[in-house]
PDB file of C-alpha atoms in Angstrom:
ATOM      1  CA  UNK A   3     138.713  82.462  62.172  1.00 48.00           C
ATOM      2  CA  UNK A   4     139.420  79.945  64.909  1.00 59.00           C
ATOM      3  CA  UNK A   5     142.945  78.875  65.733  1.00 59.00           C
ATOM      4  CA  UNK A   6     142.258  75.298  64.661  1.00 76.00           C
ATOM      5  CA  UNK A   7     141.050  76.490  61.239  1.00 81.00           C
ATOM      6  CA  UNK A   8     144.084  78.750  60.920  1.00 74.00           C
ATOM      7  CA  UNK A   9     146.362  75.852  61.857  1.00 74.00           C
ATOM      8  CA  UNK A  10     144.698  73.638  59.252  1.00 83.00           C
ATOM      9  CA  UNK A  11     145.066  76.316  56.588  1.00 83.00           C
ATOM     10  CA  UNK A  12     148.732  76.868  57.445  1.00 76.00           C
ATOM     11  CA  UNK A  13     149.337  73.100  57.460  1.00 81.00           C
ATOM     12  CA  UNK A  14     147.752  72.730  53.998  1.00 87.00           C
ATOM     13  CA  UNK A  15     149.799  75.602  52.614  1.00 82.00           C
ATOM     14  CA  UNK A  16     152.929  74.168  54.237  1.00 82.00           C
ATOM     15  CA  UNK A  17     152.285  70.778  52.631  1.00 89.00           C
ATOM     16  CA  UNK A  18     151.738  72.352  49.208  1.00 89.00           C
ATOM     17  CA  UNK A  19     154.937  74.392  49.481  1.00 86.00           C
ATOM     18  CA  UNK A  20     156.891  71.345  50.628  1.00 90.00           C
ATOM     19  CA  UNK A  21     155.603  69.261  47.721  1.00 95.00           C
ATOM     20  CA  UNK A  22     156.347  72.098  45.319  1.00 92.00           C
ATOM     21  CA  UNK A  23     159.846  72.388  46.747  1.00 94.00           C
ATOM     22  CA  UNK A  24     160.451  68.672  46.236  1.00 95.00           C
ATOM     23  CA  UNK A  25     159.261  68.845  42.633  1.00 96.00           C
ATOM     24  CA  UNK A  26     161.327  71.957  41.923  1.00 95.00           C
ATOM     25  CA  UNK A  27     164.412  70.373  43.474  1.00 96.00           C
ATOM     26  CA  UNK A  28     164.051  67.286  41.283  1.00 96.00           C
ATOM     27  CA  UNK A  29     163.540  69.506  38.225  1.00 96.00           C
ATOM     28  CA  UNK A  30     166.515  71.799  38.915  1.00 95.00           C
ATOM     29  CA  UNK A  31     168.741  69.199  40.585  1.00 95.00           C
ATOM     30  CA  UNK A  32     170.142  71.549  43.211  1.00 94.00           C
ATOM     31  CA  UNK A  33     169.125  73.220  46.445  1.00 92.00           C
ATOM     32  CA  UNK A  34     171.286  76.165  45.347  1.00 95.00           C
ATOM     33  CA  UNK A  35     169.147  77.033  42.321  1.00 96.00           C
ATOM     34  CA  UNK A  36     167.599  80.514  42.849  1.00 96.00           C
ATOM     35  CA  UNK A  37     163.999  79.287  42.496  1.00 94.00           C
ATOM     36  CA  UNK A  38     164.627  76.460  44.961  1.00 95.00           C
ATOM     37  CA  UNK A  39     166.196  78.894  47.427  1.00 95.00           C
ATOM     38  CA  UNK A  40     163.235  81.261  47.077  1.00 94.00           C
ATOM     39  CA  UNK A  41     160.740  78.474  47.736  1.00 91.00           C
ATOM     40  CA  UNK A  42     162.820  77.289  50.695  1.00 93.00           C
ATOM     41  CA  UNK A  43     162.595  80.788  52.180  1.00 93.00           C
ATOM     42  CA  UNK A  44     158.814  80.808  51.693  1.00 88.00           C
ATOM     43  CA  UNK A  45     158.585  77.451  53.412  1.00 89.00           C
ATOM     44  CA  UNK A  46     160.688  78.767  56.308  1.00 91.00           C
ATOM     45  CA  UNK A  47     158.307  81.715  56.712  1.00 88.00           C
ATOM     46  CA  UNK A  48     155.300  79.409  56.886  1.00 84.00           C
ATOM     47  CA  UNK A  49     157.020  77.121  59.386  1.00 86.00           C
ATOM     48  CA  UNK A  50     157.633  80.121  61.658  1.00 89.00           C
ATOM     49  CA  UNK A  51     154.020  81.299  61.234  1.00 83.00           C
ATOM     50  CA  UNK A  52     152.751  77.811  62.055  1.00 81.00           C
ATOM     51  CA  UNK A  53     154.932  77.605  65.169  1.00 86.00           C
ATOM     52  CA  UNK A  54     153.771  81.047  66.344  1.00 88.00           C
ATOM     53  CA  UNK A  55     150.151  79.995  65.874  1.00 82.00           C
ATOM     54  CA  UNK A  56     150.671  76.881  67.979  1.00 82.00           C
ATOM     55  CA  UNK A  57     152.461  78.853  70.706  1.00 88.00           C
ATOM     56  CA  UNK A  58     149.681  81.459  70.827  1.00 86.00           C
ATOM     57  CA  UNK A  59     147.041  78.734  70.913  1.00 81.00           C
ATOM     58  CA  UNK A  60     148.778  77.021  73.842  1.00 82.00           C
ATOM     59  CA  UNK A  61     149.135  80.337  75.666  1.00 86.00           C
ATOM     60  CA  UNK A  62     145.405  80.994  75.311  1.00 84.00           C
ATOM     61  CA  UNK A  63     144.589  77.529  76.664  1.00 82.00           C
ATOM     62  CA  UNK A  64     146.888  77.995  79.676  1.00 80.00           C
ATOM     63  CA  UNK A  65     145.424  81.448  80.308  1.00 83.00           C
ATOM     64  CA  UNK A  66     141.926  79.933  80.415  1.00 82.00           C
ATOM     65  CA  UNK A  67     143.063  77.206  82.800  1.00 83.00           C
ATOM     66  CA  UNK A  68     144.514  79.770  85.225  1.00 80.00           C
ATOM     67  CA  UNK A  69     141.159  81.534  85.618  1.00 73.00           C
TER      68      UNK A  69
END
């Protein structure tokens, strides 16, 4: 799988989690509700994964440019 495809997949999943978090927040009315907190943690994990993917992609581009 190419980095760009992986980035797109992570971005889609991120968007779905974010939308789900918004809907759950409006349903429960609090960011402190256990389900909202759990979804927030999932979203945090995907944000970190997305950032790592971008960093690795940039590193590979710079490595190619140095050759």
